[in-house]
Short mmCIF file of C-alpha atoms in Angstrom, two decimals:
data_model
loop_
_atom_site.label_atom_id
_atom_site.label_comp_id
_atom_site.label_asym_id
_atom_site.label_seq_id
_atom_site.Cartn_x
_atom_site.Cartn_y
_atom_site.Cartn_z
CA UNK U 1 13.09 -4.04 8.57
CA UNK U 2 17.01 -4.06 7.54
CA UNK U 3 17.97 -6.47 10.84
CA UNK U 4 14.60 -8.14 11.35
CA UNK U 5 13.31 -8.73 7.77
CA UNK U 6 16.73 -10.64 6.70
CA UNK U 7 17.03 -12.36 10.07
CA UNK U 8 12.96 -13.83 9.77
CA UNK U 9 13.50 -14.75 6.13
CA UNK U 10 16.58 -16.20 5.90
CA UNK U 11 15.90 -18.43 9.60
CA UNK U 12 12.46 -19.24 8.28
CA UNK U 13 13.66 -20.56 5.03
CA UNK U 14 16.08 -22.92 6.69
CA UNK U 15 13.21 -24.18 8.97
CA UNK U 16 10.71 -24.84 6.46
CA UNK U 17 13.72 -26.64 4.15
CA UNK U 18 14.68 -28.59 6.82
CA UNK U 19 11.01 -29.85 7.89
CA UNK U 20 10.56 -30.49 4.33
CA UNK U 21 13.92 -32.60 4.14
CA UNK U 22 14.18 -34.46 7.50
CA UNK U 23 10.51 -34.97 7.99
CA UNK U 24 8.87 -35.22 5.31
CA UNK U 25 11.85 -37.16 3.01
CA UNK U 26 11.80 -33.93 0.31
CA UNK U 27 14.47 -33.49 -1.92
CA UNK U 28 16.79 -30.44 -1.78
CA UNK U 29 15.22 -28.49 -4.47
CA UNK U 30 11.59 -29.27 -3.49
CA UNK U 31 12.98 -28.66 0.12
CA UNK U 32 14.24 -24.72 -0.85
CA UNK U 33 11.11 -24.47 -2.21
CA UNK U 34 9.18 -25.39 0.40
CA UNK U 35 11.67 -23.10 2.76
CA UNK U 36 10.80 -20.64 0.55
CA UNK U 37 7.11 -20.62 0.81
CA UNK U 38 6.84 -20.84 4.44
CA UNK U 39 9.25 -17.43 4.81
CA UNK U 40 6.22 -15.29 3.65
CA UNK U 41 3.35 -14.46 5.50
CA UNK U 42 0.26 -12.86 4.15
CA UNK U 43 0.62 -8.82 3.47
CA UNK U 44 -3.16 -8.62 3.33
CA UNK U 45 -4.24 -10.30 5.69
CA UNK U 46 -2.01 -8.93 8.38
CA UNK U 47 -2.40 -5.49 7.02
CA UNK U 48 -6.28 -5.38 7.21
CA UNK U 49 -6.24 -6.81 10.69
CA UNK U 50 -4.17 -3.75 12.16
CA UNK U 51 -6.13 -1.51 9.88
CA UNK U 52 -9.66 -2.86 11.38
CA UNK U 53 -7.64 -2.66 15.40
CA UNK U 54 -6.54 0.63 14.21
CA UNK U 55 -3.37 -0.65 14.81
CA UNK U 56 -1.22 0.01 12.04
CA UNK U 57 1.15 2.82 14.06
CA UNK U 58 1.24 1.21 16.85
CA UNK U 59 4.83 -1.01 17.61
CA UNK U 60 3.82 -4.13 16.34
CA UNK U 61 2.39 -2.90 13.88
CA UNK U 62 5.21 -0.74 12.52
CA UNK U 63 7.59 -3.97 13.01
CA UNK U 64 4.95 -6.39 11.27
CA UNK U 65 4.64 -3.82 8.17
CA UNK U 66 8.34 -3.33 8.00
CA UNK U 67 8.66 -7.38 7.86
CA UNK U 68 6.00 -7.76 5.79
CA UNK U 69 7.63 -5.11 3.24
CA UNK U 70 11.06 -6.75 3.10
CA UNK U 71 9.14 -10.44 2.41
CA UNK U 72 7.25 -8.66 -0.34
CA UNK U 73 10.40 -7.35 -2.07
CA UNK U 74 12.21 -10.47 -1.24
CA UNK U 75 9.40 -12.04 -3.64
CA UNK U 76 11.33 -11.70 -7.07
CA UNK U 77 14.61 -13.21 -5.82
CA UNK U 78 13.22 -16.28 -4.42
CA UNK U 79 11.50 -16.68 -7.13
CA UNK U 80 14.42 -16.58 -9.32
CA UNK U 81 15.87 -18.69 -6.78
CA UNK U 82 13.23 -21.74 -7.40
CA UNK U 83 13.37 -21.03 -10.68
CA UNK U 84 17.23 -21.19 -11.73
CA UNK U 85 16.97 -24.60 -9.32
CA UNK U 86 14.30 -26.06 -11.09
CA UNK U 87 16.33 -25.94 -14.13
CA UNK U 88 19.71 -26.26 -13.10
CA UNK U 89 20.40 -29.29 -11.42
CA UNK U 90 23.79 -28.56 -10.21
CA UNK U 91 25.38 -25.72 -8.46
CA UNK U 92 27.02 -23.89 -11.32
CA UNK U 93 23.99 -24.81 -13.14
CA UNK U 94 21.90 -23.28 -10.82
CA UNK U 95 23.94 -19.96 -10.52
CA UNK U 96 24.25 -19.78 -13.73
CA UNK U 97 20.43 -19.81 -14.34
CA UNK U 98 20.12 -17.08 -11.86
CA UNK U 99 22.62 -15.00 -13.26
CA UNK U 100 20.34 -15.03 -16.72
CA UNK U 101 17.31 -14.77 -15.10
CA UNK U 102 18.26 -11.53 -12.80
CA UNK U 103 19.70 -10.15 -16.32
CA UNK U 104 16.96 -10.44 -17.77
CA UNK U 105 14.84 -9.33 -14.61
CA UNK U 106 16.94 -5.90 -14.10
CA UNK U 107 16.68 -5.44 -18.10
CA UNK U 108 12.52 -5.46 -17.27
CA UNK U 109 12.94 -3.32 -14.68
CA UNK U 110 14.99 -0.62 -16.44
CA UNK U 111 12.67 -0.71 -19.13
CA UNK U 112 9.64 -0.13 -16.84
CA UNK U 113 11.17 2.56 -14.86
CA UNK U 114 12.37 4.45 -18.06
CA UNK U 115 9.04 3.77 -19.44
CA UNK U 116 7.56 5.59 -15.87
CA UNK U 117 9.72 8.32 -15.62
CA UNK U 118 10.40 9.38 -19.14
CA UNK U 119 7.32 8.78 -21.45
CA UNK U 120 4.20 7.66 -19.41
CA UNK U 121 4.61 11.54 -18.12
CA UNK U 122 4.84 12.99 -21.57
CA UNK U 123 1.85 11.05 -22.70
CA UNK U 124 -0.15 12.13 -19.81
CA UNK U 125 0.41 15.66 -20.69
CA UNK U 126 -1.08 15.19 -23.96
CA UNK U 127 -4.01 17.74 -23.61
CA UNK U 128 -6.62 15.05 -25.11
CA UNK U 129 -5.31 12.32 -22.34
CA UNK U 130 -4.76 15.01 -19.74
CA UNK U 131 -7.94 14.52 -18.11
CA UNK U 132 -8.86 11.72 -18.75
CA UNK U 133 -9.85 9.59 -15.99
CA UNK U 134 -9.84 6.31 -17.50
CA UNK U 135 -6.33 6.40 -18.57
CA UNK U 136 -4.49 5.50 -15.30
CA UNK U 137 -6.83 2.25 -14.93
CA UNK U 138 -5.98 1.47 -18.53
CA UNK U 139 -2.05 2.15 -18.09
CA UNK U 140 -2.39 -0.26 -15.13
CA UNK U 141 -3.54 -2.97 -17.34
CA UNK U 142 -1.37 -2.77 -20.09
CA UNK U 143 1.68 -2.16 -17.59
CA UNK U 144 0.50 -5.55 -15.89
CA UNK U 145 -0.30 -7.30 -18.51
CA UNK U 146 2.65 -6.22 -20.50
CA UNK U 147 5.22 -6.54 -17.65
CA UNK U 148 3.82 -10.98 -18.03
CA UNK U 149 3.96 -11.22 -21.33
CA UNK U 150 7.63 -10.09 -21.60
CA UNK U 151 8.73 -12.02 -18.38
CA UNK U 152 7.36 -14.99 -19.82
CA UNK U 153 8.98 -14.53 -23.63
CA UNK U 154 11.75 -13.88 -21.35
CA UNK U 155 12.15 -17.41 -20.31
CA UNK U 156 10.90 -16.30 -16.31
CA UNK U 157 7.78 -15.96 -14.57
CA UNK U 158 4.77 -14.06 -15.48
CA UNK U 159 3.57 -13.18 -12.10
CA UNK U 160 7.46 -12.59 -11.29
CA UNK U 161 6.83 -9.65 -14.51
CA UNK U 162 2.85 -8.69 -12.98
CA UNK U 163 4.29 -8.58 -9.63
CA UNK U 164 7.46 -5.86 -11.00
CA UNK U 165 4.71 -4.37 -12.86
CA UNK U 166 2.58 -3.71 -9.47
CA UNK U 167 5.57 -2.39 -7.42
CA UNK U 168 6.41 -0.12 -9.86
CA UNK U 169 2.81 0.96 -10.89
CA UNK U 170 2.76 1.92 -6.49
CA UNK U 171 5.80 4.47 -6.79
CA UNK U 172 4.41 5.87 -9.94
CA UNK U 173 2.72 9.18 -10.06
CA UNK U 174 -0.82 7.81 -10.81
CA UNK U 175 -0.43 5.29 -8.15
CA UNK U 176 -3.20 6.92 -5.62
CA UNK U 177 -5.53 7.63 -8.55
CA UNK U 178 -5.36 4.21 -9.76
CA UNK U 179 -6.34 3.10 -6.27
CA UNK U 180 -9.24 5.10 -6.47
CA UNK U 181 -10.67 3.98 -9.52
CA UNK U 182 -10.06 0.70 -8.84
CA UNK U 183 -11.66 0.76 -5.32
CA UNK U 184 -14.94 -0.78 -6.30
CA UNK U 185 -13.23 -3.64 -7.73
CA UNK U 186 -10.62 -4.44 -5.11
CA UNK U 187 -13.49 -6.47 -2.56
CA UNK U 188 -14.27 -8.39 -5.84
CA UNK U 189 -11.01 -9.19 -7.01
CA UNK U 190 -9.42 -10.09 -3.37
CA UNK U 191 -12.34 -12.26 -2.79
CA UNK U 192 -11.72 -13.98 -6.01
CA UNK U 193 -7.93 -14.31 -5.24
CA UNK U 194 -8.59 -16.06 -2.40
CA UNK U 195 -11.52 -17.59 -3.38
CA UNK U 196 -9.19 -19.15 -6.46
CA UNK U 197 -6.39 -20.41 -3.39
CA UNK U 198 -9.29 -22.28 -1.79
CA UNK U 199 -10.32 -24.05 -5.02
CA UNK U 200 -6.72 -25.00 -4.54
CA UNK U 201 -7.29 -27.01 -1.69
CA UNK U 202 -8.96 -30.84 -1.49
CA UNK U 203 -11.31 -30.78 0.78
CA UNK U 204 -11.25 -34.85 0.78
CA UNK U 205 -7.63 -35.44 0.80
CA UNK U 206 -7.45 -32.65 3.69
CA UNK U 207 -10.19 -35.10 5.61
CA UNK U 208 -7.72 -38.09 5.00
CA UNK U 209 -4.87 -36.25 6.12
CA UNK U 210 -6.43 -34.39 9.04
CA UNK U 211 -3.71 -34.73 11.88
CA UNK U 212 -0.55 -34.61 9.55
CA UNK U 213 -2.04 -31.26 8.35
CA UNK U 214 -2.94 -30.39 11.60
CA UNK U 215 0.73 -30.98 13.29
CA UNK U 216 2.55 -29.37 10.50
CA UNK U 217 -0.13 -26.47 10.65
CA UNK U 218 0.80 -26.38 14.76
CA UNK U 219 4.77 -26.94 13.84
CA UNK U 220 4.89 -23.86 11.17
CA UNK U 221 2.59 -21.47 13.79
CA UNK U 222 4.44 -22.37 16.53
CA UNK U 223 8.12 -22.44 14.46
CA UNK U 224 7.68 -19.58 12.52
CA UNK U 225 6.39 -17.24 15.35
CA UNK U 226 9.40 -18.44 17.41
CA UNK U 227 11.99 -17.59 14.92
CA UNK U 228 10.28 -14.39 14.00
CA UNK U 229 9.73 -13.05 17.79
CA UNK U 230 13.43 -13.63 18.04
CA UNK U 231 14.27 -11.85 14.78
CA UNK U 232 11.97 -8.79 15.81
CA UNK U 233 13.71 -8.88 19.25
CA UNK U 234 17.21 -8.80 18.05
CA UNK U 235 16.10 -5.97 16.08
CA UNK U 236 15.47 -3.67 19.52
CA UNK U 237 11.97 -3.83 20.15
CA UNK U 238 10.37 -5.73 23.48
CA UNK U 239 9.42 -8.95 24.25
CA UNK U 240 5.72 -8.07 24.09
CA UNK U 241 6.32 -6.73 20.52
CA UNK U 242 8.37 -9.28 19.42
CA UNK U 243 5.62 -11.97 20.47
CA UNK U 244 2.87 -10.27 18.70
CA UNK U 245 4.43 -9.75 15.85
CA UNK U 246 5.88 -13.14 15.66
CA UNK U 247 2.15 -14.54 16.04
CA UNK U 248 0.85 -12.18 13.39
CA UNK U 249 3.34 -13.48 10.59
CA UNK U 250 3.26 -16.47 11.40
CA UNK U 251 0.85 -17.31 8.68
CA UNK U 252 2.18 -18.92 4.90
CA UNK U 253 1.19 -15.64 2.60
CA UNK U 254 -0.85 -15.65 -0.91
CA UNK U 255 2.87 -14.86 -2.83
CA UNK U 256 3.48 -18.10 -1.39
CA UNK U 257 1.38 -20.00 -4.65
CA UNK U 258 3.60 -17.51 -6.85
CA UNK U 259 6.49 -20.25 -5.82
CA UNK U 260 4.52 -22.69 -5.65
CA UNK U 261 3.53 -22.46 -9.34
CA UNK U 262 7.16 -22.26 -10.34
CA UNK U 263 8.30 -25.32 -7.87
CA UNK U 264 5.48 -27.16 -9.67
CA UNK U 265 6.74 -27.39 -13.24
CA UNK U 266 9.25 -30.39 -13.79
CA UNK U 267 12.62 -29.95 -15.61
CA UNK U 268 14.79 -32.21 -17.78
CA UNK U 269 17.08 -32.04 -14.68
CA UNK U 270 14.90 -31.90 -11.62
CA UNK U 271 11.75 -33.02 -10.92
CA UNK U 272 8.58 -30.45 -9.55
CA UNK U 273 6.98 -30.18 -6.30
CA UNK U 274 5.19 -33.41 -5.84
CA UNK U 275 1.32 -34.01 -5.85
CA UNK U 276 1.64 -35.30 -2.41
CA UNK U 277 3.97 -32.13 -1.14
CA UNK U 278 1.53 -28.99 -2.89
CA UNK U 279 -1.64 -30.87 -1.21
CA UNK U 280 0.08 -30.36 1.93
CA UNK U 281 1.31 -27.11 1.61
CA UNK U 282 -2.10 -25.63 0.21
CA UNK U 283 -3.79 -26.99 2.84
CA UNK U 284 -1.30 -25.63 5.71
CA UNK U 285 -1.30 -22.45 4.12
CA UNK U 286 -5.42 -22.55 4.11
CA UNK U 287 -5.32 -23.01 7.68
CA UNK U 288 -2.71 -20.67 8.79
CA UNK U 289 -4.63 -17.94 6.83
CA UNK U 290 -7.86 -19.09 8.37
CA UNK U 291 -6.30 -19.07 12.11
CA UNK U 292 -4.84 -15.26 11.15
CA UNK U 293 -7.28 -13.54 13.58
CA UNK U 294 -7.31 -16.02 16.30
CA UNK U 295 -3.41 -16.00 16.29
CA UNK U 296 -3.37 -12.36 16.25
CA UNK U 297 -5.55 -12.53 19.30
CA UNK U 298 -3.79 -14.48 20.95
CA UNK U 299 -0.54 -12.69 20.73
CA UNK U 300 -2.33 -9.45 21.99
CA UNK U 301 -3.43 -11.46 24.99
CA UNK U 302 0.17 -12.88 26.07
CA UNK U 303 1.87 -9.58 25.10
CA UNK U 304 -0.91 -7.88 27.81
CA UNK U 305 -0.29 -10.59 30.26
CA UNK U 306 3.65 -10.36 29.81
CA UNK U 307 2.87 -6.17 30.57
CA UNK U 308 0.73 -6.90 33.48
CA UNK U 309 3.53 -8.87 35.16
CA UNK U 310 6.56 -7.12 34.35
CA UNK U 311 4.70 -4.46 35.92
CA UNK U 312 3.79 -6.73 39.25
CA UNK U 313 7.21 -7.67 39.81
CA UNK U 314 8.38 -3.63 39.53
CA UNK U 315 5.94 -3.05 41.89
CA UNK U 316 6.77 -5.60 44.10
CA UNK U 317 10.38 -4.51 43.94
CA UNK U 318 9.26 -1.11 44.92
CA UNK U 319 10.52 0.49 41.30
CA UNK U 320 8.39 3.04 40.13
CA UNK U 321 6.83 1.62 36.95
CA UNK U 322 6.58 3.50 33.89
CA UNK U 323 3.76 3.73 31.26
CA UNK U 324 5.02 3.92 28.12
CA UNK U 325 2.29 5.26 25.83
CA UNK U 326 1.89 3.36 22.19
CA UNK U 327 2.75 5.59 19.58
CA UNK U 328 -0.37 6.85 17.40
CA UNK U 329 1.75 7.92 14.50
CA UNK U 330 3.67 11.55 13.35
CA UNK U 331 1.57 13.69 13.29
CA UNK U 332 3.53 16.11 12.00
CA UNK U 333 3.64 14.71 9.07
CA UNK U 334 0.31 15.36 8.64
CA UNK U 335 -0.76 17.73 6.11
CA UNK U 336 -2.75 20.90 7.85
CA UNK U 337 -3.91 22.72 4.27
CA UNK U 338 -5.55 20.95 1.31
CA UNK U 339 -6.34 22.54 -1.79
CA UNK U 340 -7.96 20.74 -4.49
CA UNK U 341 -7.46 21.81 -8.09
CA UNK U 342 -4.76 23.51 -8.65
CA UNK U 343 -5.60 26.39 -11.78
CA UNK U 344 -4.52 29.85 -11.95
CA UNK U 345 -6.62 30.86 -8.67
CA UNK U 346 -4.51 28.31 -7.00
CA UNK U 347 -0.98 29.29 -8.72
CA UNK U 348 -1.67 33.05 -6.86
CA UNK U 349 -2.56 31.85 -3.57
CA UNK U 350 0.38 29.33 -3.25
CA UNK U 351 2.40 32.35 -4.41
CA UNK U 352 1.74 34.17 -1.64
CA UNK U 353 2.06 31.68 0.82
CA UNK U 354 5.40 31.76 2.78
CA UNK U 355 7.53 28.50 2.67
CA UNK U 356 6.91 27.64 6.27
CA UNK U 357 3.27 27.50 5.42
CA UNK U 358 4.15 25.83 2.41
CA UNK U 359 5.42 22.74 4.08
CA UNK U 360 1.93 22.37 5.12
CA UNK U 361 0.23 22.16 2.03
CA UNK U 362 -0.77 19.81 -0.04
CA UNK U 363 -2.17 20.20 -3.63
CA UNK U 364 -4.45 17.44 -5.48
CA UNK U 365 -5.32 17.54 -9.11
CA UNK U 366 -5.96 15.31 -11.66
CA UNK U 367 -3.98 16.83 -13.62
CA UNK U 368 -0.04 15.56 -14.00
CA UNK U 369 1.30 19.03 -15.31
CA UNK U 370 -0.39 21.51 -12.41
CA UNK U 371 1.05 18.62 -9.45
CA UNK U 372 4.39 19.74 -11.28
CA UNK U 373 3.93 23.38 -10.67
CA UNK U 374 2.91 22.40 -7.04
CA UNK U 375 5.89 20.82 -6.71
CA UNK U 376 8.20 23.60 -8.36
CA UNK U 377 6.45 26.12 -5.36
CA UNK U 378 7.35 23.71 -2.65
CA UNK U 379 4.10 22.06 -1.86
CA UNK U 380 3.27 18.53 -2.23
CA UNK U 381 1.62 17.54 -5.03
CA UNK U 382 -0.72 14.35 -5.99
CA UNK U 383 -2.47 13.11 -8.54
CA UNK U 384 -5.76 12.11 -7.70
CA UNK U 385 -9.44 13.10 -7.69
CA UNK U 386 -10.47 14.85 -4.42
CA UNK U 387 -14.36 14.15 -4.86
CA UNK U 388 -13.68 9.75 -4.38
CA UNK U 389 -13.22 9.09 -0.85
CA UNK U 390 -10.93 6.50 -1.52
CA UNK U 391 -8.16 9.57 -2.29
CA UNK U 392 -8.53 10.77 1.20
CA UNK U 393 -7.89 7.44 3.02
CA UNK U 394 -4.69 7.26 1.31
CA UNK U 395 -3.44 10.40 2.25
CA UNK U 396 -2.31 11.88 5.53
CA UNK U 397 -4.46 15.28 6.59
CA UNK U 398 -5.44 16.29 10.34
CA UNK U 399 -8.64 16.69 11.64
CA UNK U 400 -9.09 19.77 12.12
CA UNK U 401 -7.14 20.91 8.61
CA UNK U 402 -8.53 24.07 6.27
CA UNK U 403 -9.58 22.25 2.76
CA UNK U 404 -9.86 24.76 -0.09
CA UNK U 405 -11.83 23.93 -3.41
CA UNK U 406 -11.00 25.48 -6.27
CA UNK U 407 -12.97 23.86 -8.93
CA UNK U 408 -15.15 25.64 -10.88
CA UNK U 409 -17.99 22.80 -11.36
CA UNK U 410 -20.57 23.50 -8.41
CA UNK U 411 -21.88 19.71 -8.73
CA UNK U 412 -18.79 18.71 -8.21
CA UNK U 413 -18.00 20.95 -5.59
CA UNK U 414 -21.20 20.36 -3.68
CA UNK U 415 -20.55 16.25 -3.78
CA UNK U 416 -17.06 17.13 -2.90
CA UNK U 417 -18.36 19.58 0.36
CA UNK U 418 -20.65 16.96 1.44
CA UNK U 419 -17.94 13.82 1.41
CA UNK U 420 -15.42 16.31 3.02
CA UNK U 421 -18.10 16.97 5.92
CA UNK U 422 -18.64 13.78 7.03
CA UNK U 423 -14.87 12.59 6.79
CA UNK U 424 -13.47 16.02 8.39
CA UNK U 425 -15.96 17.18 10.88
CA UNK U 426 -13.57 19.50 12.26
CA UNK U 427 -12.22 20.60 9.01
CA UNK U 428 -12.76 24.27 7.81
CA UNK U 429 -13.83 23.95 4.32
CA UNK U 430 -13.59 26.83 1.95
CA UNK U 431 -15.09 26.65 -1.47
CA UNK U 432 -14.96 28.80 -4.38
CA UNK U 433 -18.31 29.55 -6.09
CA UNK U 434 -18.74 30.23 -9.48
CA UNK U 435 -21.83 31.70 -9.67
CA UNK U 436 -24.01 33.63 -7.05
CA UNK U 437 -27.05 30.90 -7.91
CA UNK U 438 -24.94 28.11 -6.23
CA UNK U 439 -22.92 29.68 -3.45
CA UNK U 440 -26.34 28.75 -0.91
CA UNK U 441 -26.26 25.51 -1.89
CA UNK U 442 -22.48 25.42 -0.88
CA UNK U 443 -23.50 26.78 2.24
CA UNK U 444 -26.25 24.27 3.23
CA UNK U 445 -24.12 21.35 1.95
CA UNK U 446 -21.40 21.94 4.91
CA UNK U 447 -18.55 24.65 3.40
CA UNK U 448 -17.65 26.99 5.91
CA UNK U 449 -16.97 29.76 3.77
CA UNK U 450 -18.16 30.61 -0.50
CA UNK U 451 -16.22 32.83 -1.99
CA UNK U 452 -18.53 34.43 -4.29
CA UNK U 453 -16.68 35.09 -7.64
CA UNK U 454 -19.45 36.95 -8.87
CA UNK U 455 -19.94 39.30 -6.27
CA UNK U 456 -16.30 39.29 -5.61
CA UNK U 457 -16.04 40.12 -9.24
CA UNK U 458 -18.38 42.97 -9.22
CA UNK U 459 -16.37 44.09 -6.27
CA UNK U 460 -12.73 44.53 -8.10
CA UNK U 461 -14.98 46.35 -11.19
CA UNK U 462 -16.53 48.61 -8.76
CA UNK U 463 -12.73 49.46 -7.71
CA UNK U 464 -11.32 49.41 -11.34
CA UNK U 465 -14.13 52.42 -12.13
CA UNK U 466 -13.77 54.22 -8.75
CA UNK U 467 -9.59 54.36 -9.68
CA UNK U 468 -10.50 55.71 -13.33
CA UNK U 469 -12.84 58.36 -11.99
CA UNK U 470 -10.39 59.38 -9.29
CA UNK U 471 -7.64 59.60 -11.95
CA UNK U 472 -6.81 63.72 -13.19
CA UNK U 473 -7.78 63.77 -16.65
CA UNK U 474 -4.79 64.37 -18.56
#
């Protein structure tokens, strides 16, 4: 992403401004703007195509999700970019501008990660908020809706300040929990996302304007995945990488209408993005998002052919040809031990663990302070609830792995056995069971092993006695 991201963003700008400029008679601001916009492509939509192909590892995929991070981060200075040209008017006006507003920006940031590291932490460990599973979901919120309000008082743009507020809410301790509770929300609120870009677009002015929209849709798709095959190849990857990935990005992406909404509002000193030029964009951008899976399909096809005849003319030559397999991912990075809760029980077993085995392990519990012990013994820790499924498709465990429940609630623990079951077929799941009524059930709901703490209690007594019996009386 350091050789290829730069390279596709900074060629892609200059395309777009130039389009904009030569063809379409822009003016240089509106122009940069317009640059800007067409350098992103669409992180969800690419990212839930390889996630459907089970794709995601695989080369293309790796260089598409390395671009696709660099655009995403690229975000707040292009913004600031548009911005500080919006208002400027002149060179030094315009640096100037951006000097403020990337002040101001790095001042937000350094409050938000001061605010992560230093007190979010400390309130979380409050024993009345430790628990408490609406918290994260409600830190989210305020984070996001804090992080606008002060990026707006601070004379830049709110979604500039709710997009900070998201990064920094991903790095964050609670950032896989949040996920999780938010899970049965995220369908609704992408659909209405995009559902609110389409309301964007005029379906009549689109039907008067169907073949300029339609060559500068075939000009961007065509343009973009040129410049970014070449950007992906300079980077060292092969032709038939480079064109796939150039035809997956080749898409205008949904941070696009972030720019957009700053381009739109006019200045003393410049004016905005014309009527005429955001009805063409939105409607480009519409399409190209539209034509995502086709496009991707197509650039699967041509990389295939491009394999199938490389190897033809090796044969031909009489070289030997080589398969080179498609990398599936590390898998040893993959975690081989889970263990969910992390109380006392769990603080003796890591204990005895040695710290090879330890490498292996990771710990999940809701609660901050016991991930920090985890973390203090070596194992990796995270903060989330093992019983949603949604935690377990953002983490990294092998099938076959040993799970280990510790917690004490046998609802919870039977839920948890079942959902484990059905994700990790191969898994050996090993549950601890509070009382001797409910270690069956365990059984029949798919753990492997109950560790009866009754019976096993009973046991250590029945020691405990035998030693005072066998002890000389003094």
């Amino acid at each position: 992403p350091l050789v290829a991201g730069p390279l596709q963003l900074v060629s892609t700008l200059l395309f777009g401004a130039g389009v904009a400029y030569y063809a379409l008679g822009s003016g240089i601001v509106e122009a940069v703007a317009v640059g800007a916009m067409v350098s992103l492509s669409s992180t969800v939509c690419v990212l839930r195509i390889l996630q459907d192909r089970s794709e995601l590892d695989s080369r293309h995929g790796r260089a598409s999700l390395g671009i696709l991070l660099f655009q995403d981060i690229a975000v707040v200075p292009l913004v600031l970019l548009v911005s500080a040209m919006m208002k400027g008017g002149t060179l030094a006006g315009t640096l100037e501008l951006m000097a403020v507003s990337a002040g101001i920006a790095i001042v937000l940031v350094a409050f938000f990660v001061l605010l992560f590291r230093y007190v979010v932490p400390r309130v979380q460990a409050l024993s009345d908020l430790r628990r408490n599973r609406d918290f994260p979901v409600l830190l989210a919120l305020l984070m996001a809706g804090g992080a606008a309000w002060l990026s707006q008082r601070g004379g830049i743009s709110a979604s500039l300040g709710a997009f900070v507020a998201g990064v920094l809410l991903a790095v964050s301790p609670f950032a896989t929990q949040i996920r999780s509770d938010i899970q049965p929300l995220r369908a609704l609120l992408v659909a209405l996302f995009f559902g609110a870009i389409g309301m964007l677009g005029d379906v009549a002015w689109l039907s008067r304007n169907l073949l300029l929209v339609g060559g500068l849709t075939l000009l961007l798709i065509v343009g973009k995945a040129a410049l970014c095959a070449i950007a992906t190849r300079l980077a060292g990857q092969r032709w038939s990488v480079a064109i796939v990935t150039g035809m997956a990005l080749s898409q205008i992406g949904e941070f696009s209408f972030v720019i957009a909404t700053v381009a739109r509002e006019p200045s003393e000193l410049t004016e905005g993005l014309s009527a005429r030029g955001f009805h063409v964009l939105s409607s480009v951008t519409l399409v190209s998002l539209v034509a995502t899976p086709l496009l991707f399909a197509c650039g699967n096809r041509i990389a295939a052919t491009m394999r199938v005849r490389a190897a033809a003319r090796l044969a031909a030559a009489g070289t030997p040809t080589v398969v080179e397999e498609e990398p599936r991912g590390d898998h040893t990075k993959f975690h081989e031990i889970v263990i969910i809760g992390f109380g006392p029980a769990a603080k003796v077993l890591a204990e005895s663990l040695d710290d090879e085995t330890r490498k292996k392990v990771l710990v999940i519990d809701l609660g901050l302070d016991n991930v920090e012990d985890a973390t203090a013994l070596g194992l990796d820790g995270l903060v989330a609830d093992g019983a949603q499924i949604e935690t377990w498709e953002h983490i990294e465990v092998g099938d076959p792995c040993i799970v280990l429940v510790t917690v004490p609630d046998p609802t919870t623990v039977r839920n948890m056995v079942g959902m484990l079951r059905r994700l990790l077929p191969q898994a050996r799941i090993i549950v601890r069971g509070r009382y001797h009524i409910h270690c069956e059930g365990l059984k029949r709901a798919g753990a492997d092993e109950v560790l009866d703490e009754e019976k096993n209690v009973g046991t250590t007594l029945a020691g405990a006695l035998q030693r005072a019996l066998d002890r000389p009386q003094t």
